[in-house]
């Protein structure tokens, strides 16, 4: 094996730019790693190579010969499109595809990718212009995947910013401008040619006018229509039919008939029809791209937030590096009006940070030492030194993008049905069109009339509007949701939420703010309050419950550190059970103590009941089976939750409140919310049973919770709404995550679901009505090809425009005004 002697554009090992080196690697390190990996091939333990990412890249790029690779890979290669075999290493890649003009394009791309060896999964979304590919790196590399798509006539980019989108649109605008200019001239000359039907024209006169329109229409059809013809041809090569297939056949048929008639000296030429078909389709798709971009801008914007470079502190000073090369623990610096490049914790400095494009909050926050910052947020003023905790796919924005990409490529049963219809509709329309022409010609109609009728059927029956009716509305809704601080993880939930009849709300951290404050602390015996709190904080160190977070915030770090020998286990809905200094320790509610056979004194029971009756949470602490203290924590109701609950009930949704807290505390909050159905002392598994019982009764149930001890209930509900922040978006099994939760945002999610459902129904109705009317009208000869293509484009633009209405100005969150007034 020899190293490449000629320079390449990218490093043969890691893929970074070579930067002028002639050995094929970007740096000396990659060259050394390459030699080490070569030596590893001959070692007695080749299994180590199996999981090495550098080796996988070399295998995929053919740097390691197949005969050497066969020693390491004993598995049988899976058939294209089959699931990943157990123990096999797979990778995923999401690519931006430029040039998909209709949903059939996504079907052709999927089919072509799945035919390629090493590709085990492909899901393309026309609405979001993205394709997600699951592949085996040992068999196929990213460049091979890109080539498959480009060979179909599409452009491929990893990501695309606003500048790239505008550049692509400008290219299409130039093509459209040339086509319009030539088509106008073709139409003007054709009007003169048509005078020959009223006054006699000589053969020379016909040729004098026919040749110029022949030349101009040739430019329109083959230059202006190049994208149409190219995709139609490549789709046919892949065994598929797309919108361009029908338009291309129609334009070429009109053009071919016209050329034939020109050489015959006939006046029956249709160069104007061929030119108008191409020009109208270019105009329609340009307008559609503009409108669709507005509809999907909320989804696209999140990719623009991906940081590119970070200012890293090193021993030699500061230097800029790609964020892909930044590791956890590195220290980076950000100054005013810069984008914070990574997730991290502030080590020093202070500044105002705007996280609105991540969380939907329109106000900035002051961040200082110990605070968490998110990559992609804007540092409005000040200066921060940040220790990196997450970057790339492990950062908050990386996880949000991953979840959104998953949701974008999901297809519900209705979408899969329309995909199947689209797959067979093209061939059926072509057969119907041919049959129409043959029948007319055989029944005595002139060849010209039969051909025109055939072309009309071809172009009017394109089912584009049907194909985009559902996915475009969904993408527009997901984009608007993201801008309002609502992350949609399951696309089906967007519509399902509008059909809910019951909404079950968890109390702590959802109906209430989950910001507990200690209102009372009592200790018995040798433990003073700081020592008691330190012990409890050590026991609660691994818990994510709001009470646990409040306790840890109160404890002295020295006291917590002194309890280092604590061993604890969290019991959801009850508290913490553990050991310290050889004795059992319990921290939790009265039910926990009772389950362990520990009885409270009557006076403490009475005091606990009094605290719970005022909405407070009471925590007891026992050590060695003796109660050594209790603490009472007060939580506050989210100020807009009563109004939100009232609005939900007014819309016919029954609201339930459940909690692992005491019955009295739950009843207090339920009374403040105006909720009649509530239950306290509910364990996590009982929350699941509560949801299941409602579903068996015929209700469609939504569950709203913070995921601390209701993750299972979120998963089994028809729609799960998780509350949280950008750092925990992947933590809980929810369908929709509401960042910076408020009652107003819960209402916004429900309202958006209703709007999405109405839009989908309207889109499907418009698309179906068009196709039911258009084909019979074309078969009857009531329209000509130009009117047919105009009608087809108007049907698509109607569906696109209707979907774009979803993406209009986001719902105003009244909580923002309230917070501004408090600040």
Short mmCIF file of C-alpha atoms in Angstrom, two decimals, residues 32-350:
data_model
loop_
_atom_site.label_atom_id
_atom_site.label_comp_id
_atom_site.label_asym_id
_atom_site.label_seq_id
_atom_site.Cartn_x
_atom_site.Cartn_y
_atom_site.Cartn_z
CA UNK A 32 1.08 9.33 11.32
CA UNK A 33 -2.38 8.01 12.23
CA UNK A 34 -2.64 6.57 8.74
CA UNK A 35 0.61 4.63 9.21
CA UNK A 36 -0.48 3.40 12.65
CA UNK A 37 -3.79 2.16 11.30
CA UNK A 38 -2.01 0.41 8.43
CA UNK A 39 0.09 -1.49 10.95
CA UNK A 40 -3.01 -2.40 12.98
CA UNK A 41 -4.41 -4.32 10.02
CA UNK A 42 -1.81 -7.01 10.47
CA UNK A 43 -2.17 -7.31 14.26
CA UNK A 44 -3.62 -10.50 15.80
CA UNK A 45 -6.60 -8.51 17.14
CA UNK A 46 -8.20 -6.86 14.10
CA UNK A 47 -11.45 -6.36 16.04
CA UNK A 48 -10.04 -3.07 17.27
CA UNK A 49 -10.09 -1.83 13.71
CA UNK A 50 -13.75 -2.68 13.28
CA UNK A 51 -14.93 0.26 15.33
CA UNK A 52 -12.24 2.76 14.46
CA UNK A 53 -13.84 5.73 12.63
CA UNK A 54 -10.66 6.55 10.68
CA UNK A 55 -10.49 2.98 9.40
CA UNK A 56 -14.16 3.13 8.40
CA UNK A 57 -13.46 6.24 6.35
CA UNK A 58 -10.47 4.63 4.65
CA UNK A 59 -12.49 1.49 3.95
CA UNK A 60 -15.35 3.56 2.48
CA UNK A 61 -12.98 5.59 0.28
CA UNK A 62 -11.11 2.54 -0.95
CA UNK A 63 -7.81 3.49 0.69
CA UNK A 64 -7.69 0.02 2.24
CA UNK A 65 -7.98 -2.63 -0.50
CA UNK A 66 -10.93 -4.99 -0.44
CA UNK A 67 -8.78 -8.09 0.10
CA UNK A 68 -7.40 -6.59 3.32
CA UNK A 69 -10.82 -5.42 4.39
CA UNK A 70 -12.22 -8.94 3.89
CA UNK A 71 -10.03 -10.15 6.73
CA UNK A 72 -11.79 -7.77 9.10
CA UNK A 73 -15.34 -7.96 7.81
CA UNK A 74 -16.76 -11.45 7.94
CA UNK A 75 -20.43 -10.47 7.81
CA UNK A 76 -22.47 -10.94 4.66
CA UNK A 77 -23.23 -7.59 3.05
CA UNK A 78 -26.89 -6.70 3.63
CA UNK A 79 -29.14 -6.18 0.64
CA UNK A 80 -29.86 -2.52 -0.19
CA UNK A 81 -32.73 -1.14 1.86
CA UNK A 82 -32.58 -3.91 4.47
CA UNK A 83 -32.25 -3.22 8.24
CA UNK A 84 -28.79 -2.81 9.72
CA UNK A 85 -27.50 -6.25 10.76
CA UNK A 86 -26.84 -6.79 14.46
CA UNK A 87 -23.34 -5.72 15.39
CA UNK A 88 -22.88 -3.80 12.15
CA UNK A 89 -21.70 -0.20 12.26
CA UNK A 90 -23.96 2.29 10.51
CA UNK A 91 -23.97 6.04 10.13
CA UNK A 92 -26.58 8.64 9.26
CA UNK A 93 -26.36 11.78 7.17
CA UNK A 94 -28.90 14.48 6.38
CA UNK A 95 -28.39 16.28 3.08
CA UNK A 96 -30.00 19.41 1.70
CA UNK A 97 -31.32 18.70 -1.80
CA UNK A 98 -31.84 21.63 -4.16
CA UNK A 99 -34.21 21.30 -7.11
CA UNK A 100 -37.02 19.03 -5.92
CA UNK A 101 -40.05 20.35 -7.80
CA UNK A 102 -42.73 17.93 -6.61
CA UNK A 103 -43.18 15.05 -4.13
CA UNK A 104 -42.40 12.52 -6.85
CA UNK A 105 -38.83 13.84 -6.79
CA UNK A 106 -38.43 12.69 -3.19
CA UNK A 107 -39.75 9.25 -4.13
CA UNK A 108 -37.26 8.91 -6.99
CA UNK A 109 -34.37 10.00 -4.73
CA UNK A 110 -35.34 7.46 -2.06
CA UNK A 111 -35.66 4.67 -4.63
CA UNK A 112 -32.30 5.46 -6.26
CA UNK A 113 -30.48 5.58 -2.92
CA UNK A 114 -31.99 2.31 -1.71
CA UNK A 115 -30.72 0.59 -4.86
CA UNK A 116 -27.14 1.49 -3.90
CA UNK A 117 -25.07 -1.10 -2.05
CA UNK A 118 -24.52 -0.11 1.56
CA UNK A 119 -27.60 2.11 1.88
CA UNK A 120 -30.00 0.60 4.42
CA UNK A 121 -32.44 3.47 4.77
CA UNK A 122 -33.47 6.65 2.94
CA UNK A 123 -36.24 9.11 3.74
CA UNK A 124 -36.64 12.23 1.60
CA UNK A 125 -38.93 15.15 2.42
CA UNK A 126 -40.04 17.36 -0.46
CA UNK A 127 -41.47 19.95 1.92
CA UNK A 128 -38.17 20.48 3.77
CA UNK A 129 -35.84 19.67 0.84
CA UNK A 130 -33.90 17.18 2.95
CA UNK A 131 -33.04 13.51 2.74
CA UNK A 132 -31.92 11.39 5.66
CA UNK A 133 -29.73 8.42 4.73
CA UNK A 134 -28.69 5.47 6.89
CA UNK A 135 -25.67 3.69 5.41
CA UNK A 136 -22.77 1.35 6.16
CA UNK A 137 -19.49 3.32 6.01
CA UNK A 138 -17.49 0.22 5.07
CA UNK A 139 -19.48 -0.14 1.85
CA UNK A 140 -20.37 3.38 0.81
CA UNK A 141 -19.04 6.84 1.62
CA UNK A 142 -20.77 10.23 1.87
CA UNK A 143 -19.38 11.28 -1.51
CA UNK A 144 -21.03 8.23 -3.11
CA UNK A 145 -24.38 9.20 -1.62
CA UNK A 146 -24.03 12.74 -2.94
CA UNK A 147 -23.14 11.39 -6.39
CA UNK A 148 -26.28 9.24 -6.52
CA UNK A 149 -28.46 12.29 -5.94
CA UNK A 150 -26.48 14.57 -8.25
CA UNK A 151 -26.68 11.97 -11.02
CA UNK A 152 -30.45 12.46 -10.86
CA UNK A 153 -30.02 16.16 -11.67
CA UNK A 154 -30.27 17.67 -8.19
CA UNK A 155 -27.82 19.80 -6.24
CA UNK A 156 -26.72 18.58 -2.84
CA UNK A 157 -25.44 20.56 0.11
CA UNK A 158 -24.77 19.64 3.72
CA UNK A 159 -26.37 22.88 4.88
CA UNK A 160 -27.59 25.93 3.08
CA UNK A 161 -27.82 29.45 4.45
CA UNK A 162 -29.95 32.33 3.29
CA UNK A 163 -27.24 33.45 0.85
CA UNK A 164 -27.14 30.03 -0.81
CA UNK A 165 -30.90 29.93 -1.19
CA UNK A 166 -30.99 33.37 -2.76
CA UNK A 167 -28.18 32.45 -5.16
CA UNK A 168 -30.12 29.39 -6.35
CA UNK A 169 -33.26 31.48 -6.81
CA UNK A 170 -31.32 34.09 -8.81
CA UNK A 171 -30.11 31.41 -11.21
CA UNK A 172 -33.68 30.25 -11.74
CA UNK A 173 -34.81 33.85 -12.19
CA UNK A 174 -32.27 34.35 -15.00
CA UNK A 175 -33.46 31.17 -16.70
CA UNK A 176 -37.05 32.33 -16.31
CA UNK A 177 -36.23 35.79 -17.71
CA UNK A 178 -34.67 34.34 -20.86
CA UNK A 179 -37.62 31.99 -21.35
CA UNK A 180 -40.17 34.80 -20.88
CA UNK A 181 -38.38 37.11 -23.35
CA UNK A 182 -38.19 34.44 -26.05
CA UNK A 183 -41.71 33.16 -25.43
CA UNK A 184 -43.19 36.66 -25.81
CA UNK A 185 -41.50 36.94 -29.19
CA UNK A 186 -42.67 33.47 -30.18
CA UNK A 187 -46.24 34.45 -29.30
CA UNK A 188 -46.05 37.72 -31.26
CA UNK A 189 -44.75 36.04 -34.42
CA UNK A 190 -47.25 33.21 -34.00
CA UNK A 191 -50.08 35.75 -34.06
CA UNK A 192 -48.89 36.84 -37.48
CA UNK A 193 -48.68 33.20 -38.56
CA UNK A 194 -52.24 32.61 -37.45
CA UNK A 195 -53.34 35.26 -39.95
CA UNK A 196 -52.68 32.61 -42.55
CA UNK A 197 -55.92 30.95 -41.54
CA UNK A 198 -57.75 34.14 -42.64
CA UNK A 199 -55.58 35.24 -45.54
CA UNK A 200 -53.50 33.04 -47.78
CA UNK A 201 -49.76 32.85 -46.98
CA UNK A 202 -47.16 31.55 -49.42
CA UNK A 203 -44.76 28.74 -48.50
CA UNK A 204 -41.98 31.32 -48.28
CA UNK A 205 -44.09 33.41 -45.88
CA UNK A 206 -44.75 30.40 -43.67
CA UNK A 207 -41.03 29.54 -43.56
CA UNK A 208 -40.06 33.18 -42.96
CA UNK A 209 -42.17 33.27 -39.79
CA UNK A 210 -41.82 29.61 -38.88
CA UNK A 211 -38.01 29.43 -38.77
CA UNK A 212 -37.53 32.28 -36.21
CA UNK A 213 -40.12 30.84 -33.83
CA UNK A 214 -38.55 27.40 -34.34
CA UNK A 215 -35.15 28.76 -33.25
CA UNK A 216 -36.52 30.72 -30.28
CA UNK A 217 -38.74 27.90 -29.04
CA UNK A 218 -35.78 25.52 -29.36
CA UNK A 219 -33.89 27.76 -26.90
CA UNK A 220 -36.89 27.90 -24.57
CA UNK A 221 -37.50 24.15 -24.59
CA UNK A 222 -33.89 23.00 -24.32
CA UNK A 223 -32.33 25.84 -22.30
CA UNK A 224 -35.25 27.05 -20.24
CA UNK A 225 -36.62 23.53 -19.94
CA UNK A 226 -33.25 21.87 -19.27
CA UNK A 227 -33.99 21.20 -15.56
CA UNK A 228 -37.38 19.76 -16.49
CA UNK A 229 -36.05 17.48 -19.24
CA UNK A 230 -32.98 16.40 -17.26
CA UNK A 231 -34.98 15.31 -14.21
CA UNK A 232 -37.59 13.59 -16.35
CA UNK A 233 -34.91 11.62 -18.19
CA UNK A 234 -32.99 10.65 -15.05
CA UNK A 235 -36.18 9.73 -13.20
CA UNK A 236 -37.11 7.45 -16.10
CA UNK A 237 -33.64 5.90 -15.87
CA UNK A 238 -34.29 5.22 -12.18
CA UNK A 239 -37.64 3.64 -13.03
CA UNK A 240 -39.79 6.48 -11.71
CA UNK A 241 -42.14 9.18 -12.93
CA UNK A 242 -42.09 12.76 -11.67
CA UNK A 243 -43.98 15.92 -12.51
CA UNK A 244 -41.26 16.80 -15.01
CA UNK A 245 -42.03 13.57 -16.87
CA UNK A 246 -45.54 14.78 -17.76
CA UNK A 247 -44.50 18.37 -18.50
CA UNK A 248 -41.48 17.24 -20.52
CA UNK A 249 -43.52 14.81 -22.59
CA UNK A 250 -46.13 17.49 -23.23
CA UNK A 251 -43.59 20.14 -24.29
CA UNK A 252 -41.58 17.74 -26.46
CA UNK A 253 -44.74 16.44 -28.10
CA UNK A 254 -45.86 19.97 -29.02
CA UNK A 255 -42.34 20.85 -30.16
CA UNK A 256 -41.92 17.66 -32.23
CA UNK A 257 -45.31 18.06 -33.91
CA UNK A 258 -44.43 21.67 -34.75
CA UNK A 259 -41.09 20.72 -36.33
CA UNK A 260 -42.87 18.09 -38.42
CA UNK A 261 -45.48 20.62 -39.54
CA UNK A 262 -42.79 23.24 -40.30
CA UNK A 263 -41.05 20.92 -42.77
CA UNK A 264 -44.42 20.11 -44.31
CA UNK A 265 -45.12 23.81 -44.80
CA UNK A 266 -48.27 23.58 -42.67
CA UNK A 267 -49.68 26.45 -40.62
CA UNK A 268 -50.58 24.04 -37.77
CA UNK A 269 -47.49 24.65 -35.64
CA UNK A 270 -47.49 24.68 -31.84
CA UNK A 271 -44.13 26.21 -30.97
CA UNK A 272 -45.99 28.77 -28.87
CA UNK A 273 -47.66 25.98 -26.89
CA UNK A 274 -44.32 24.23 -26.18
CA UNK A 275 -42.71 27.53 -25.16
CA UNK A 276 -45.63 28.52 -22.94
CA UNK A 277 -45.62 25.13 -21.19
CA UNK A 278 -41.96 25.51 -20.23
CA UNK A 279 -42.21 29.20 -19.34
CA UNK A 280 -45.31 28.79 -17.21
CA UNK A 281 -43.82 25.85 -15.33
CA UNK A 282 -40.66 27.88 -14.64
CA UNK A 283 -42.73 30.85 -13.48
CA UNK A 284 -44.95 28.70 -11.29
CA UNK A 285 -42.05 26.88 -9.67
CA UNK A 286 -40.18 30.12 -9.05
CA UNK A 287 -43.20 31.63 -7.31
CA UNK A 288 -43.77 28.37 -5.43
CA UNK A 289 -40.15 28.32 -4.23
CA UNK A 290 -40.51 31.88 -2.92
CA UNK A 291 -43.74 31.13 -1.08
CA UNK A 292 -42.50 27.75 0.16
CA UNK A 293 -39.37 29.39 1.51
CA UNK A 294 -41.51 31.80 3.54
CA UNK A 295 -43.57 28.87 4.79
CA UNK A 296 -40.55 26.83 5.86
CA UNK A 297 -38.31 29.66 7.05
CA UNK A 298 -38.83 28.74 10.71
CA UNK A 299 -37.29 25.32 10.04
CA UNK A 300 -34.45 26.68 7.91
CA UNK A 301 -33.44 29.31 10.46
CA UNK A 302 -32.29 26.74 12.98
CA UNK A 303 -29.53 25.61 10.61
CA UNK A 304 -28.33 29.20 10.35
CA UNK A 305 -27.72 29.15 14.11
CA UNK A 306 -25.03 26.47 13.87
CA UNK A 307 -21.81 28.21 14.99
CA UNK A 308 -18.86 27.91 12.64
CA UNK A 309 -15.84 29.12 14.60
CA UNK A 310 -14.84 29.54 18.23
CA UNK A 311 -12.18 31.75 19.86
CA UNK A 312 -10.23 29.18 21.92
CA UNK A 313 -7.80 29.98 24.71
CA UNK A 314 -4.47 28.17 24.44
CA UNK A 315 -1.10 28.41 26.18
CA UNK A 316 0.16 30.47 23.25
CA UNK A 317 -2.82 32.82 23.31
CA UNK A 318 -6.17 32.90 21.55
CA UNK A 319 -6.89 31.45 18.14
CA UNK A 320 -9.96 30.77 16.04
CA UNK A 321 -10.76 27.13 15.30
CA UNK A 322 -13.68 25.31 13.72
CA UNK A 323 -16.30 24.39 16.30
CA UNK A 324 -16.08 20.81 15.03
CA UNK A 325 -12.59 20.62 16.54
CA UNK A 326 -13.53 22.02 19.97
CA UNK A 327 -13.63 19.45 22.76
CA UNK A 328 -15.43 19.42 26.11
CA UNK A 329 -13.41 21.20 28.80
CA UNK A 330 -11.88 23.70 26.38
CA UNK A 331 -12.18 27.36 27.34
CA UNK A 332 -13.57 29.77 24.74
CA UNK A 333 -14.17 33.51 24.86
CA UNK A 334 -17.06 35.51 23.43
CA UNK A 335 -17.45 39.29 23.33
CA UNK A 336 -20.40 41.59 22.72
CA UNK A 337 -22.42 41.15 19.48
CA UNK A 338 -20.83 37.75 18.87
CA UNK A 339 -22.61 34.43 18.62
CA UNK A 340 -21.74 32.12 21.50
CA UNK A 341 -20.21 29.14 19.68
CA UNK A 342 -20.73 26.29 22.19
CA UNK A 343 -22.79 25.10 25.12
CA UNK A 344 -20.92 25.73 28.33
CA UNK A 345 -20.64 27.17 31.82
CA UNK A 346 -19.46 30.72 32.42
CA UNK A 347 -16.08 30.81 34.18
CA UNK A 348 -15.74 34.58 34.32
CA UNK A 349 -17.33 37.73 33.00
CA UNK A 350 -20.91 38.90 32.67
#
